[in-house]
mmCIF file with all atom_site columns, C-alpha atoms in Angstrom:
data_model
loop_
_atom_site.group_PDB
_atom_site.id
_atom_site.type_symbol
_atom_site.label_atom_id
_atom_site.label_alt_id
_atom_site.label_comp_id
_atom_site.label_asym_id
_atom_site.label_entity_id
_atom_site.label_seq_id
_atom_site.pdbx_PDB_ins_code
_atom_site.Cartn_x
_atom_site.Cartn_y
_atom_site.Cartn_z
_atom_site.occupancy
_atom_site.B_iso_or_equiv
_atom_site.pdbx_formal_charge
_atom_site.auth_seq_id
_atom_site.auth_comp_id
_atom_site.auth_asym_id
_atom_site.auth_atom_id
_atom_site.pdbx_PDB_model_num
ATOM 1   C CA . UNK A 1 1   ? 0.000   0.000  0.000   1.00 39.00 ? 29  UNK A CA 1
ATOM 2   C CA . UNK A 1 2   ? 1.226   3.407  -0.914  1.00 40.00 ? 30  UNK A CA 1
ATOM 3   C CA . UNK A 1 3   ? 0.167   6.747  0.399   1.00 41.00 ? 31  UNK A CA 1
ATOM 4   C CA . UNK A 1 4   ? -1.881  8.550  -2.192  1.00 41.00 ? 32  UNK A CA 1
ATOM 5   C CA . UNK A 1 5   ? -1.191  12.256 -2.645  1.00 43.00 ? 33  UNK A CA 1
ATOM 6   C CA . UNK A 1 6   ? -3.987  14.414 -1.341  1.00 47.00 ? 34  UNK A CA 1
ATOM 7   C CA . UNK A 1 7   ? -5.350  16.908 -3.857  1.00 49.00 ? 35  UNK A CA 1
ATOM 8   C CA . UNK A 1 8   ? -5.562  19.628 -1.207  1.00 46.00 ? 36  UNK A CA 1
ATOM 9   C CA . UNK A 1 9   ? -2.480  18.805 0.808   1.00 46.00 ? 37  UNK A CA 1
ATOM 10  C CA . UNK A 1 10  ? -1.371  21.745 2.903   1.00 43.00 ? 38  UNK A CA 1
ATOM 11  C CA . UNK A 1 11  ? 1.608   23.738 1.817   1.00 48.00 ? 39  UNK A CA 1
ATOM 12  C CA . UNK A 1 12  ? 3.485   22.947 4.993   1.00 52.00 ? 40  UNK A CA 1
ATOM 13  C CA . UNK A 1 13  ? 2.663   19.950 7.174   1.00 78.00 ? 41  UNK A CA 1
ATOM 14  C CA . UNK A 1 14  ? 2.401   20.980 10.802  1.00 91.00 ? 42  UNK A CA 1
ATOM 15  C CA . UNK A 1 15  ? 2.004   19.067 14.035  1.00 96.00 ? 43  UNK A CA 1
ATOM 16  C CA . UNK A 1 16  ? -0.631  20.101 16.554  1.00 97.00 ? 44  UNK A CA 1
ATOM 17  C CA . UNK A 1 17  ? 2.108   21.344 18.891  1.00 97.00 ? 45  UNK A CA 1
ATOM 18  C CA . UNK A 1 18  ? 3.534   23.498 16.105  1.00 97.00 ? 46  UNK A CA 1
ATOM 19  C CA . UNK A 1 19  ? 0.061   24.802 15.352  1.00 97.00 ? 47  UNK A CA 1
ATOM 20  C CA . UNK A 1 20  ? -0.411  25.754 19.007  1.00 97.00 ? 48  UNK A CA 1
ATOM 21  C CA . UNK A 1 21  ? 2.907   27.606 18.997  1.00 97.00 ? 49  UNK A CA 1
ATOM 22  C CA . UNK A 1 22  ? 1.884   29.517 15.852  1.00 97.00 ? 50  UNK A CA 1
ATOM 23  C CA . UNK A 1 23  ? -1.475  30.437 17.378  1.00 98.00 ? 51  UNK A CA 1
ATOM 24  C CA . UNK A 1 24  ? 0.247   31.387 20.628  1.00 97.00 ? 52  UNK A CA 1
ATOM 25  C CA . UNK A 1 25  ? 2.511   33.731 18.676  1.00 97.00 ? 53  UNK A CA 1
ATOM 26  C CA . UNK A 1 26  ? -0.329  35.167 16.519  1.00 96.00 ? 54  UNK A CA 1
ATOM 27  C CA . UNK A 1 27  ? -2.540  35.783 19.547  1.00 96.00 ? 55  UNK A CA 1
ATOM 28  C CA . UNK A 1 28  ? 0.254   36.827 21.920  1.00 96.00 ? 56  UNK A CA 1
ATOM 29  C CA . UNK A 1 29  ? -1.085  34.304 24.426  1.00 97.00 ? 57  UNK A CA 1
ATOM 30  C CA . UNK A 1 30  ? 0.917   33.832 27.633  1.00 96.00 ? 58  UNK A CA 1
ATOM 31  C CA . UNK A 1 31  ? 0.622   30.020 27.625  1.00 96.00 ? 59  UNK A CA 1
ATOM 32  C CA . UNK A 1 32  ? 0.138   27.084 25.264  1.00 96.00 ? 60  UNK A CA 1
ATOM 33  C CA . UNK A 1 33  ? -2.950  26.148 27.261  1.00 97.00 ? 61  UNK A CA 1
ATOM 34  C CA . UNK A 1 34  ? -4.573  29.489 26.393  1.00 97.00 ? 62  UNK A CA 1
ATOM 35  C CA . UNK A 1 35  ? -3.682  28.974 22.718  1.00 98.00 ? 63  UNK A CA 1
ATOM 36  C CA . UNK A 1 36  ? -5.117  25.422 22.825  1.00 98.00 ? 64  UNK A CA 1
ATOM 37  C CA . UNK A 1 37  ? -8.340  26.745 24.346  1.00 98.00 ? 65  UNK A CA 1
ATOM 38  C CA . UNK A 1 38  ? -8.668  29.275 21.516  1.00 98.00 ? 66  UNK A CA 1
ATOM 39  C CA . UNK A 1 39  ? -7.959  26.614 18.869  1.00 98.00 ? 67  UNK A CA 1
ATOM 40  C CA . UNK A 1 40  ? -10.588 24.231 20.231  1.00 98.00 ? 68  UNK A CA 1
ATOM 41  C CA . UNK A 1 41  ? -13.247 26.911 20.618  1.00 98.00 ? 69  UNK A CA 1
ATOM 42  C CA . UNK A 1 42  ? -12.711 28.500 17.191  1.00 98.00 ? 70  UNK A CA 1
ATOM 43  C CA . UNK A 1 43  ? -12.347 25.248 15.238  1.00 98.00 ? 71  UNK A CA 1
ATOM 44  C CA . UNK A 1 44  ? -15.403 23.822 16.984  1.00 97.00 ? 72  UNK A CA 1
ATOM 45  C CA . UNK A 1 45  ? -17.386 26.898 15.970  1.00 98.00 ? 73  UNK A CA 1
ATOM 46  C CA . UNK A 1 46  ? -16.048 26.703 12.404  1.00 98.00 ? 74  UNK A CA 1
ATOM 47  C CA . UNK A 1 47  ? -17.063 23.053 12.301  1.00 97.00 ? 75  UNK A CA 1
ATOM 48  C CA . UNK A 1 48  ? -20.636 24.145 13.027  1.00 97.00 ? 76  UNK A CA 1
ATOM 49  C CA . UNK A 1 49  ? -20.560 26.462 9.976   1.00 97.00 ? 77  UNK A CA 1
ATOM 50  C CA . UNK A 1 50  ? -18.510 24.730 7.292   1.00 96.00 ? 78  UNK A CA 1
ATOM 51  C CA . UNK A 1 51  ? -20.001 21.937 5.188   1.00 94.00 ? 79  UNK A CA 1
ATOM 52  C CA . UNK A 1 52  ? -19.324 19.969 2.037   1.00 93.00 ? 80  UNK A CA 1
ATOM 53  C CA . UNK A 1 53  ? -16.036 19.203 0.366   1.00 96.00 ? 81  UNK A CA 1
ATOM 54  C CA . UNK A 1 54  ? -14.464 22.313 1.877   1.00 96.00 ? 82  UNK A CA 1
ATOM 55  C CA . UNK A 1 55  ? -14.973 20.875 5.375   1.00 96.00 ? 83  UNK A CA 1
ATOM 56  C CA . UNK A 1 56  ? -13.355 17.588 4.356   1.00 96.00 ? 84  UNK A CA 1
ATOM 57  C CA . UNK A 1 57  ? -10.480 19.247 2.505   1.00 97.00 ? 85  UNK A CA 1
ATOM 58  C CA . UNK A 1 58  ? -9.774  21.617 5.388   1.00 97.00 ? 86  UNK A CA 1
ATOM 59  C CA . UNK A 1 59  ? -9.724  18.727 7.856   1.00 97.00 ? 87  UNK A CA 1
ATOM 60  C CA . UNK A 1 60  ? -7.100  17.048 5.658   1.00 97.00 ? 88  UNK A CA 1
ATOM 61  C CA . UNK A 1 61  ? -4.889  20.137 5.908   1.00 97.00 ? 89  UNK A CA 1
ATOM 62  C CA . UNK A 1 62  ? -5.026  20.385 9.692   1.00 97.00 ? 90  UNK A CA 1
ATOM 63  C CA . UNK A 1 63  ? -3.083  18.430 12.296  1.00 97.00 ? 91  UNK A CA 1
ATOM 64  C CA . UNK A 1 64  ? -5.137  15.453 13.492  1.00 96.00 ? 92  UNK A CA 1
ATOM 65  C CA . UNK A 1 65  ? -6.189  16.969 16.847  1.00 97.00 ? 93  UNK A CA 1
ATOM 66  C CA . UNK A 1 66  ? -7.374  20.130 15.120  1.00 97.00 ? 94  UNK A CA 1
ATOM 67  C CA . UNK A 1 67  ? -9.151  18.142 12.395  1.00 97.00 ? 95  UNK A CA 1
ATOM 68  C CA . UNK A 1 68  ? -10.984 16.107 15.024  1.00 97.00 ? 96  UNK A CA 1
ATOM 69  C CA . UNK A 1 69  ? -12.166 19.285 16.748  1.00 97.00 ? 97  UNK A CA 1
ATOM 70  C CA . UNK A 1 70  ? -13.432 20.675 13.430  1.00 97.00 ? 98  UNK A CA 1
ATOM 71  C CA . UNK A 1 71  ? -15.209 17.526 12.292  1.00 97.00 ? 99  UNK A CA 1
ATOM 72  C CA . UNK A 1 72  ? -16.686 16.545 15.678  1.00 96.00 ? 100 UNK A CA 1
ATOM 73  C CA . UNK A 1 73  ? -19.264 19.312 15.305  1.00 94.00 ? 101 UNK A CA 1
ATOM 74  C CA . UNK A 1 74  ? -22.588 18.870 13.552  1.00 94.00 ? 102 UNK A CA 1
ATOM 75  C CA . UNK A 1 75  ? -23.117 21.753 11.114  1.00 93.00 ? 103 UNK A CA 1
ATOM 76  C CA . UNK A 1 76  ? -25.842 24.226 12.069  1.00 93.00 ? 104 UNK A CA 1
ATOM 77  C CA . UNK A 1 77  ? -28.873 24.449 9.826   1.00 91.00 ? 105 UNK A CA 1
ATOM 78  C CA . UNK A 1 78  ? -28.743 28.260 9.790   1.00 91.00 ? 106 UNK A CA 1
ATOM 79  C CA . UNK A 1 79  ? -25.412 29.690 8.608   1.00 93.00 ? 107 UNK A CA 1
ATOM 80  C CA . UNK A 1 80  ? -24.058 32.690 10.494  1.00 97.00 ? 108 UNK A CA 1
ATOM 81  C CA . UNK A 1 81  ? -22.371 35.760 9.034   1.00 96.00 ? 109 UNK A CA 1
ATOM 82  C CA . UNK A 1 82  ? -18.837 36.474 10.197  1.00 96.00 ? 110 UNK A CA 1
ATOM 83  C CA . UNK A 1 83  ? -20.071 38.822 12.929  1.00 96.00 ? 111 UNK A CA 1
ATOM 84  C CA . UNK A 1 84  ? -22.780 36.321 13.876  1.00 97.00 ? 112 UNK A CA 1
ATOM 85  C CA . UNK A 1 85  ? -20.068 33.683 14.177  1.00 98.00 ? 113 UNK A CA 1
ATOM 86  C CA . UNK A 1 86  ? -18.127 35.859 16.637  1.00 98.00 ? 114 UNK A CA 1
ATOM 87  C CA . UNK A 1 87  ? -21.223 36.744 18.677  1.00 97.00 ? 115 UNK A CA 1
ATOM 88  C CA . UNK A 1 88  ? -22.351 33.103 18.836  1.00 97.00 ? 116 UNK A CA 1
ATOM 89  C CA . UNK A 1 89  ? -18.910 31.911 19.914  1.00 98.00 ? 117 UNK A CA 1
ATOM 90  C CA . UNK A 1 90  ? -18.704 34.660 22.548  1.00 98.00 ? 118 UNK A CA 1
ATOM 91  C CA . UNK A 1 91  ? -22.071 33.599 23.960  1.00 97.00 ? 119 UNK A CA 1
ATOM 92  C CA . UNK A 1 92  ? -21.051 29.920 24.029  1.00 96.00 ? 120 UNK A CA 1
ATOM 93  C CA . UNK A 1 93  ? -17.708 30.583 25.750  1.00 97.00 ? 121 UNK A CA 1
ATOM 94  C CA . UNK A 1 94  ? -18.732 33.443 28.039  1.00 97.00 ? 122 UNK A CA 1
ATOM 95  C CA . UNK A 1 95  ? -16.033 35.692 26.590  1.00 97.00 ? 123 UNK A CA 1
ATOM 96  C CA . UNK A 1 96  ? -16.491 39.227 25.320  1.00 97.00 ? 124 UNK A CA 1
ATOM 97  C CA . UNK A 1 97  ? -17.001 39.755 21.579  1.00 97.00 ? 125 UNK A CA 1
ATOM 98  C CA . UNK A 1 98  ? -13.673 41.623 21.455  1.00 97.00 ? 126 UNK A CA 1
ATOM 99  C CA . UNK A 1 99  ? -11.763 38.731 23.028  1.00 97.00 ? 127 UNK A CA 1
ATOM 100 C CA . UNK A 1 100 ? -13.570 36.248 20.820  1.00 98.00 ? 128 UNK A CA 1
ATOM 101 C CA . UNK A 1 101 ? -12.733 38.279 17.707  1.00 97.00 ? 129 UNK A CA 1
ATOM 102 C CA . UNK A 1 102 ? -9.076  38.284 18.772  1.00 97.00 ? 130 UNK A CA 1
ATOM 103 C CA . UNK A 1 103 ? -9.078  34.522 19.343  1.00 98.00 ? 131 UNK A CA 1
ATOM 104 C CA . UNK A 1 104 ? -10.827 33.916 16.032  1.00 98.00 ? 132 UNK A CA 1
ATOM 105 C CA . UNK A 1 105 ? -8.300  36.004 14.108  1.00 97.00 ? 133 UNK A CA 1
ATOM 106 C CA . UNK A 1 106 ? -5.322  34.315 15.773  1.00 97.00 ? 134 UNK A CA 1
ATOM 107 C CA . UNK A 1 107 ? -6.585  30.803 15.023  1.00 98.00 ? 135 UNK A CA 1
ATOM 108 C CA . UNK A 1 108 ? -7.972  31.417 11.546  1.00 98.00 ? 136 UNK A CA 1
ATOM 109 C CA . UNK A 1 109 ? -4.786  33.190 10.403  1.00 97.00 ? 137 UNK A CA 1
ATOM 110 C CA . UNK A 1 110 ? -2.917  29.928 11.038  1.00 97.00 ? 138 UNK A CA 1
ATOM 111 C CA . UNK A 1 111 ? -5.718  27.867 9.484   1.00 98.00 ? 139 UNK A CA 1
ATOM 112 C CA . UNK A 1 112 ? -5.574  30.073 6.371   1.00 97.00 ? 140 UNK A CA 1
ATOM 113 C CA . UNK A 1 113 ? -1.855  29.359 5.959   1.00 96.00 ? 141 UNK A CA 1
ATOM 114 C CA . UNK A 1 114 ? -2.430  25.622 6.389   1.00 97.00 ? 142 UNK A CA 1
ATOM 115 C CA . UNK A 1 115 ? -5.320  25.609 3.911   1.00 97.00 ? 143 UNK A CA 1
ATOM 116 C CA . UNK A 1 116 ? -3.501  27.548 1.210   1.00 96.00 ? 144 UNK A CA 1
ATOM 117 C CA . UNK A 1 117 ? -4.997  30.179 -1.097  1.00 95.00 ? 145 UNK A CA 1
ATOM 118 C CA . UNK A 1 118 ? -7.093  27.885 -3.312  1.00 96.00 ? 146 UNK A CA 1
ATOM 119 C CA . UNK A 1 119 ? -8.872  26.053 -0.517  1.00 97.00 ? 147 UNK A CA 1
ATOM 120 C CA . UNK A 1 120 ? -9.283  29.269 1.454   1.00 97.00 ? 148 UNK A CA 1
ATOM 121 C CA . UNK A 1 121 ? -11.001 30.884 -1.538  1.00 95.00 ? 149 UNK A CA 1
ATOM 122 C CA . UNK A 1 122 ? -13.386 27.915 -1.778  1.00 96.00 ? 150 UNK A CA 1
ATOM 123 C CA . UNK A 1 123 ? -14.114 28.093 1.965   1.00 97.00 ? 151 UNK A CA 1
ATOM 124 C CA . UNK A 1 124 ? -14.881 31.806 1.757   1.00 96.00 ? 152 UNK A CA 1
ATOM 125 C CA . UNK A 1 125 ? -17.216 31.249 -1.205  1.00 93.00 ? 153 UNK A CA 1
ATOM 126 C CA . UNK A 1 126 ? -19.142 28.633 0.794   1.00 94.00 ? 154 UNK A CA 1
ATOM 127 C CA . UNK A 1 127 ? -19.507 30.750 3.964   1.00 95.00 ? 155 UNK A CA 1
ATOM 128 C CA . UNK A 1 128 ? -21.763 33.825 4.271   1.00 93.00 ? 156 UNK A CA 1
ATOM 129 C CA . UNK A 1 129 ? -20.233 37.313 4.173   1.00 92.00 ? 157 UNK A CA 1
ATOM 130 C CA . UNK A 1 130 ? -17.881 38.536 6.859   1.00 93.00 ? 158 UNK A CA 1
ATOM 131 C CA . UNK A 1 131 ? -15.530 35.559 7.170   1.00 96.00 ? 159 UNK A CA 1
ATOM 132 C CA . UNK A 1 132 ? -12.706 36.858 4.974   1.00 95.00 ? 160 UNK A CA 1
ATOM 133 C CA . UNK A 1 133 ? -11.666 39.389 7.616   1.00 94.00 ? 161 UNK A CA 1
ATOM 134 C CA . UNK A 1 134 ? -11.696 36.674 10.260  1.00 96.00 ? 162 UNK A CA 1
ATOM 135 C CA . UNK A 1 135 ? -9.212  34.725 8.125   1.00 96.00 ? 163 UNK A CA 1
ATOM 136 C CA . UNK A 1 136 ? -7.056  37.834 7.700   1.00 92.00 ? 164 UNK A CA 1
ATOM 137 C CA . UNK A 1 137 ? -8.116  38.415 4.088   1.00 91.00 ? 165 UNK A CA 1
ATOM 138 C CA . UNK A 1 138 ? -9.629  41.404 2.300   1.00 84.00 ? 166 UNK A CA 1
ATOM 139 C CA . UNK A 1 139 ? -13.410 41.290 2.174   1.00 75.00 ? 167 UNK A CA 1
ATOM 140 C CA . UNK A 1 140 ? -14.472 41.903 -1.396  1.00 64.00 ? 168 UNK A CA 1
ATOM 141 C CA . UNK A 1 141 ? -18.079 42.884 -2.036  1.00 64.00 ? 169 UNK A CA 1
ATOM 142 C CA . UNK A 1 142 ? -20.179 40.065 -3.392  1.00 59.00 ? 170 UNK A CA 1
ATOM 143 C CA . UNK A 1 143 ? -22.137 40.779 -6.580  1.00 62.00 ? 171 UNK A CA 1
ATOM 144 C CA . UNK A 1 144 ? -25.761 41.631 -5.911  1.00 60.00 ? 172 UNK A CA 1
ATOM 145 C CA . UNK A 1 145 ? -28.484 40.177 -8.098  1.00 65.00 ? 173 UNK A CA 1
ATOM 146 C CA . UNK A 1 146 ? -30.008 42.692 -10.488 1.00 64.00 ? 174 UNK A CA 1
ATOM 147 C CA . UNK A 1 147 ? -33.395 44.044 -9.466  1.00 62.00 ? 175 UNK A CA 1
ATOM 148 C CA . UNK A 1 148 ? -36.203 42.951 -11.763 1.00 58.00 ? 176 UNK A CA 1
#
């Protein structure tokens, strides 16, 4: 048996410990435990929003512990905007929206690098508006349907 190449393999393989160190650096967290808490909360919340092939492909790009956190969640039936995502996560964790936005940015900046530009673009097309900024990307206006 040979390992088959993954079509969406991440640009740089990373262990979960390396991911935590990156998130710790991005978020300026004082401990690895605080970074791990942010990773689990944010990836769990993302797992409730992301569906389809993008969910599967992203899980393949993440270290196994992070992938398990993402895929352990059942997707919500009502998708949230980026701001709705932050508010929902803040309510679930008991943190302020500002702290939650910080945590989300720190974690998703690392996730964006692991996913790579092509997969990230697909993820952003699947999610409602407002997520690009959470991933550290420019938010381009989406075309509006013409009025009849």
